[in-house]
Structures are given as structure tokens and as C-alpha cells.
mmCIF file of C-alpha atoms in Angstrom:
data_model
loop_
_atom_site.group_PDB
_atom_site.id
_atom_site.type_symbol
_atom_site.label_atom_id
_atom_site.label_comp_id
_atom_site.label_asym_id
_atom_site.label_seq_id
_atom_site.Cartn_x
_atom_site.Cartn_y
_atom_site.Cartn_z
ATOM 1 C CA MET A 1 63.917 29.840 28.315
ATOM 2 C CA ARG A 2 60.719 30.611 30.119
ATOM 3 C CA LEU A 3 57.713 31.570 27.994
ATOM 4 C CA ASP A 4 56.802 35.117 28.951
ATOM 5 C CA ASP A 5 53.237 36.375 28.620
ATOM 6 C CA ARG A 6 54.760 39.384 27.083
ATOM 7 C CA TYR A 7 56.123 37.340 24.199
ATOM 8 C CA VAL A 8 52.514 35.900 23.321
ATOM 9 C CA PRO A 9 51.482 38.507 20.675
ATOM 10 C CA TYR A 10 54.828 37.958 18.874
ATOM 11 C CA LEU A 11 54.492 34.318 18.902
ATOM 12 C CA GLN A 12 50.839 34.548 17.596
ATOM 13 C CA MET A 13 52.150 36.865 15.044
ATOM 14 C CA ALA A 14 54.899 34.470 13.866
ATOM 15 C CA GLY A 15 52.496 31.464 13.818
ATOM 16 C CA LEU A 16 54.531 29.750 16.535
ATOM 17 C CA TYR A 17 52.418 30.374 19.655
ATOM 18 C CA HIS A 18 50.852 26.811 19.876
ATOM 19 C CA LEU A 19 54.455 25.384 19.645
ATOM 20 C CA ALA A 20 55.794 27.485 22.315
ATOM 21 C CA ARG A 21 52.954 26.434 24.507
ATOM 22 C CA LEU A 22 53.706 22.733 23.889
ATOM 23 C CA ASN A 23 57.365 23.457 24.405
ATOM 24 C CA ASP A 24 56.715 25.187 27.560
ATOM 25 C CA ARG A 25 54.246 22.686 29.197
ATOM 26 C CA TRP A 26 54.484 19.152 27.322
ATOM 27 C CA PHE A 27 57.571 18.376 25.453
ATOM 28 C CA ARG A 28 59.712 15.894 27.265
ATOM 29 C CA LEU A 29 62.253 13.701 25.175
ATOM 30 C CA ASP A 30 61.491 10.068 25.432
ATOM 31 C CA GLU A 31 64.983 8.596 24.361
ATOM 32 C CA ALA A 32 63.797 5.045 24.386
ATOM 33 C CA LEU A 33 60.906 5.841 22.064
ATOM 34 C CA VAL A 34 63.228 7.825 19.705
ATOM 35 C CA SER A 35 65.615 5.047 19.621
ATOM 36 C CA ALA A 36 62.992 2.689 18.777
ATOM 37 C CA PHE A 37 61.872 4.885 15.855
ATOM 38 C CA VAL A 38 65.417 5.351 14.581
ATOM 39 C CA GLU A 39 65.898 1.596 14.365
ATOM 40 C CA ARG A 40 62.768 1.216 12.335
ATOM 41 C CA TRP A 41 63.588 4.145 9.886
ATOM 42 C CA ARG A 42 63.927 3.210 6.195
ATOM 43 C CA PRO A 43 65.409 6.002 4.265
ATOM 44 C CA GLU A 44 64.738 4.289 0.899
ATOM 45 C CA THR A 45 60.848 4.758 1.529
ATOM 46 C CA HIS A 46 60.878 7.402 4.117
ATOM 47 C CA THR A 47 58.829 5.268 6.192
ATOM 48 C CA PHE A 48 58.837 3.565 9.606
ATOM 49 C CA HIS A 49 58.737 -0.210 9.522
ATOM 50 C CA MET A 50 56.380 -1.237 12.533
ATOM 51 C CA PRO A 51 55.280 -4.532 13.597
ATOM 52 C CA PHE A 52 51.622 -3.416 12.337
ATOM 53 C CA GLY A 53 53.051 -2.027 8.946
ATOM 54 C CA GLU A 54 54.483 1.028 7.528
ATOM 55 C CA CYS A 55 53.922 4.586 8.916
ATOM 56 C CA THR A 56 55.456 7.904 8.153
ATOM 57 C CA ILE A 57 55.226 11.771 9.331
ATOM 58 C CA THR A 58 53.062 13.655 7.048
ATOM 59 C CA LEU A 59 52.397 17.369 6.605
ATOM 60 C CA GLN A 60 48.958 16.901 8.328
ATOM 61 C CA ASP A 61 50.723 15.478 11.249
ATOM 62 C CA VAL A 62 52.819 18.506 11.626
ATOM 63 C CA ALA A 63 50.000 21.023 11.373
ATOM 64 C CA TYR A 64 47.676 19.001 13.708
ATOM 65 C CA GLN A 65 50.345 18.232 16.320
ATOM 66 C CA LEU A 66 52.544 21.143 16.413
ATOM 67 C CA GLY A 67 49.896 23.703 15.283
ATOM 68 C CA LEU A 68 52.455 24.971 12.731
ATOM 69 C CA PRO A 69 51.183 26.871 9.541
ATOM 70 C CA VAL A 70 51.485 24.666 6.344
ATOM 71 C CA ASP A 71 50.427 27.368 3.896
ATOM 72 C CA GLY A 72 52.429 30.400 2.931
ATOM 73 C CA ARG A 73 55.793 31.370 1.650
ATOM 74 C CA TYR A 74 58.667 29.038 1.795
ATOM 75 C CA VAL A 75 61.319 29.049 4.373
ATOM 76 C CA SER A 76 64.905 29.206 2.955
ATOM 77 C CA GLY A 77 68.243 30.547 3.763
ATOM 78 C CA CYS A 78 71.306 30.770 1.373
ATOM 79 C CA LEU A 79 74.362 30.735 3.451
ATOM 80 C CA SER A 80 76.761 31.749 0.622
ATOM 81 C CA GLU A 81 78.868 34.788 1.798
ATOM 82 C CA PHE A 82 76.624 34.827 4.956
ATOM 83 C CA GLN A 83 79.549 36.468 7.046
ATOM 84 C CA ILE A 84 79.750 39.542 5.023
ATOM 85 C CA TYR A 85 76.161 40.090 3.609
ATOM 86 C CA ILE A 86 72.825 39.973 5.347
ATOM 87 C CA GLN A 87 69.898 42.300 4.714
ATOM 88 C CA GLY A 88 71.041 45.599 3.167
ATOM 89 C CA GLY A 89 74.883 44.673 3.147
ATOM 90 C CA ARG A 90 75.176 44.903 6.706
ATOM 91 C CA PRO A 91 77.535 42.352 8.410
ATOM 92 C CA ALA A 92 75.522 39.640 10.073
ATOM 93 C CA TRP A 93 76.999 40.378 13.489
ATOM 94 C CA VAL A 94 76.046 44.063 13.291
ATOM 95 C CA TRP A 95 72.689 43.076 12.220
ATOM 96 C CA PHE A 96 72.626 40.511 15.311
ATOM 97 C CA GLN A 97 73.338 43.553 17.685
ATOM 98 C CA GLU A 98 70.725 45.828 16.129
ATOM 99 C CA LEU A 99 67.936 43.041 16.488
ATOM 100 C CA LEU A 100 68.989 41.726 19.852
ATOM 101 C CA GLY A 101 70.797 44.651 21.469
ATOM 102 C CA VAL A 102 73.908 42.566 22.410
ATOM 103 C CA ILE A 103 76.693 40.506 20.607
ATOM 104 C CA PRO A 104 77.797 37.276 22.146
ATOM 105 C CA PRO A 105 81.368 36.850 23.002
ATOM 106 C CA PRO A 106 83.694 34.878 20.772
ATOM 107 C CA SER A 107 83.927 32.027 23.081
ATOM 108 C CA GLN A 108 80.184 31.513 22.849
ATOM 109 C CA VAL A 109 80.245 31.633 18.954
ATOM 110 C CA GLN A 110 81.100 28.625 16.544
ATOM 111 C CA LYS A 111 81.207 29.946 12.971
ATOM 112 C CA TYR A 112 77.474 31.415 12.694
ATOM 113 C CA ALA A 113 75.850 29.771 15.653
ATOM 114 C CA VAL A 114 75.724 30.762 19.199
ATOM 115 C CA ASN A 115 75.548 28.674 22.194
ATOM 116 C CA CYS A 116 72.150 28.068 23.697
ATOM 117 C CA SER A 117 73.612 28.518 27.024
ATOM 118 C CA TRP A 118 74.623 32.327 26.094
ATOM 119 C CA PHE A 119 70.914 32.736 24.892
ATOM 120 C CA GLN A 120 69.483 31.502 27.990
ATOM 121 C CA GLU A 121 71.892 33.427 30.305
ATOM 122 C CA THR A 122 71.368 36.542 28.357
ATOM 123 C CA PHE A 123 67.734 36.291 27.542
ATOM 124 C CA GLY A 124 66.445 33.848 30.287
ATOM 125 C CA GLU A 125 64.073 36.313 31.816
ATOM 126 C CA CYS A 126 62.882 39.786 30.794
ATOM 127 C CA LEU A 127 62.773 42.136 33.592
ATOM 128 C CA GLU A 128 59.233 43.617 34.773
ATOM 129 C CA GLY A 129 58.618 46.885 33.688
ATOM 130 C CA ALA A 130 60.852 46.527 30.420
ATOM 131 C CA ASP A 131 60.073 48.738 27.557
ATOM 132 C CA GLU A 132 58.460 47.432 24.526
ATOM 133 C CA GLU A 133 61.615 47.458 22.442
ATOM 134 C CA THR A 134 63.432 45.425 25.044
ATOM 135 C CA VAL A 135 60.406 42.935 25.208
ATOM 136 C CA ARG A 136 60.517 42.666 21.282
ATOM 137 C CA ARG A 137 64.352 41.835 21.524
ATOM 138 C CA TYR A 138 63.610 39.165 24.278
ATOM 139 C CA ALA A 139 60.819 37.750 22.092
ATOM 140 C CA ARG A 140 63.016 37.636 19.015
ATOM 141 C CA ALA A 141 65.800 35.712 21.115
ATOM 142 C CA TYR A 142 62.974 33.242 22.400
ATOM 143 C CA ILE A 143 61.845 32.753 18.824
ATOM 144 C CA MET A 144 65.241 31.987 17.620
ATOM 145 C CA MET A 145 65.750 29.471 20.504
ATOM 146 C CA LEU A 146 62.339 27.843 19.541
ATOM 147 C CA LEU A 147 63.590 27.636 15.919
ATOM 148 C CA GLY A 148 66.867 26.482 16.623
ATOM 149 C CA THR A 149 66.238 23.964 19.283
ATOM 150 C CA GLN A 150 62.599 22.557 18.490
ATOM 151 C CA LEU A 151 62.180 22.755 14.761
ATOM 152 C CA PHE A 152 65.521 23.154 13.012
ATOM 153 C CA ALA A 153 68.054 21.820 15.759
ATOM 154 C CA ASP A 154 71.708 20.884 14.401
ATOM 155 C CA LYS A 155 73.361 17.837 15.322
ATOM 156 C CA SER A 156 74.957 19.340 18.574
ATOM 157 C CA GLY A 157 71.648 20.336 19.867
ATOM 158 C CA ASN A 158 73.047 23.384 21.744
ATOM 159 C CA ARG A 159 73.664 26.026 19.195
ATOM 160 C CA ILE A 160 71.358 28.618 17.351
ATOM 161 C CA HIS A 161 72.323 29.456 13.829
ATOM 162 C CA ILE A 162 71.960 33.192 13.021
ATOM 163 C CA ARG A 163 70.299 32.535 9.826
ATOM 164 C CA TRP A 164 67.052 33.039 11.736
ATOM 165 C CA LEU A 165 67.746 36.767 12.019
ATOM 166 C CA LEU A 166 66.215 37.418 8.616
ATOM 167 C CA TYR A 167 62.852 36.111 9.912
ATOM 168 C CA VAL A 168 62.835 37.640 13.421
ATOM 169 C CA ALA A 169 63.754 41.078 11.939
ATOM 170 C CA ARG A 170 60.286 41.270 10.504
ATOM 171 C CA LEU A 171 58.153 39.443 13.349
ATOM 172 C CA GLU A 172 54.962 40.836 11.585
ATOM 173 C CA GLU A 173 55.708 38.655 8.468
ATOM 174 C CA MET A 174 56.694 35.543 10.252
ATOM 175 C CA GLY A 175 53.287 34.219 10.165
ATOM 176 C CA THR A 176 53.203 34.313 6.259
ATOM 177 C CA TYR A 177 55.659 31.529 6.089
ATOM 178 C CA SER A 178 55.093 27.771 5.953
ATOM 179 C CA TRP A 179 56.987 26.749 9.136
ATOM 180 C CA GLY A 180 55.293 23.290 9.125
ATOM 181 C CA SER A 181 56.556 22.384 5.646
ATOM 182 C CA ALA A 182 60.017 23.540 6.508
ATOM 183 C CA ALA A 183 59.965 21.516 9.776
ATOM 184 C CA LEU A 184 59.168 18.564 7.887
ATOM 185 C CA ALA A 185 61.606 19.009 5.199
ATOM 186 C CA TRP A 186 64.357 19.414 7.967
ATOM 187 C CA LEU A 187 63.208 16.469 9.687
ATOM 188 C CA TYR A 188 63.372 14.094 6.559
ATOM 189 C CA ARG A 189 66.920 15.931 5.642
ATOM 190 C CA CYS A 190 68.114 14.996 9.212
ATOM 191 C CA MET A 191 66.686 11.566 9.067
ATOM 192 C CA CYS A 192 68.352 10.528 5.451
#
């Protein structure tokens, strides 16, 4: 999805603007480099064994390189009974429609994750002259894509879990969370 200038205030509020700019301009996957690091990863020490010694990814690295906040409230999401309860007893998909204005067709959903292709087709470009509520919905979708594909991707790499609704519902509060800590914890979880 293209970074629209109208999303910038929401991304700044969420503490994710720097990451969005990196994603929009500089992130290119170097598969050979990733493979080399995977081969050198040692889960027992949480380090990469390189020819020059051991190295690891620290919270300072995440904060500096990705520009994510590392102080603040913890990012968490209990998924028990997720399908029937989320925020005030509303079913998750009802809340999805309230926040994003549309529900994906069943063919685009796997359990509680929506295909990225649906997000891109539905929210790929916000029309010029859109009202503020529409821009806000598109910004929420953009942030969900950013979280689900850049920071907290699943193994498929092409689905966005709806657990992020809890955070995008209150864009004004997103900047109070420690996204850097959560991203580092997720990275270690995926690597071990």
C-alpha cells in the first residue's frame, strides 16, 4: 500500500511514522543476507555466530534503526474467545466493519487473519477529496498492514491478523505503546 500524506498525522500519533517512511522508501528484502543470518543463528544463546564473533539484535538497535518507541505500555493480545468477544462484547467482525467500513468476503479470511491482497485491493489508494472519517479508516488499514507485514508478520507473510483492531481503534493512544519492545520480542519468538 502506498503511503498517503493524509495518513502521516495518524502514523505520527501511533509512533510508527519513521517505520512507514522506511517501508515506503528503503526496505528491500535481501534474501541471501537473511539466509546467511539464519544459518548463523544460535537459539541457545540468542546470538549470531559470525566470523568476527557473536552479535545479536538489541532493543537499542530496534529503536535506532526502525525509529520505534521502546518505552511505554506493553503490547499484548490474549486470543482466547477472540471470535466472540472483543472490546465491549461486540463480535470481532462487527468491530472490524465499524472501524474499517467493510468486511472481507469469507474467501479472503483464514480464521482471524485477512489476506494482504484484500487489504491492498480495498485500501490501496484513498480517493482525493475523501472525508476525514474515510481517511481515518484508510490510515487504520495502512497501520494494520504495517504491523502485520513489517513488525509482526506470520509465517505465511500474506495475512493480517485482526488482533490489531484493538490498537487501531484508538489511534490517539497507539503512541503510548512500546512497539519496539514488542517487535524485538516477536522477532526472538519467531527465530527460536
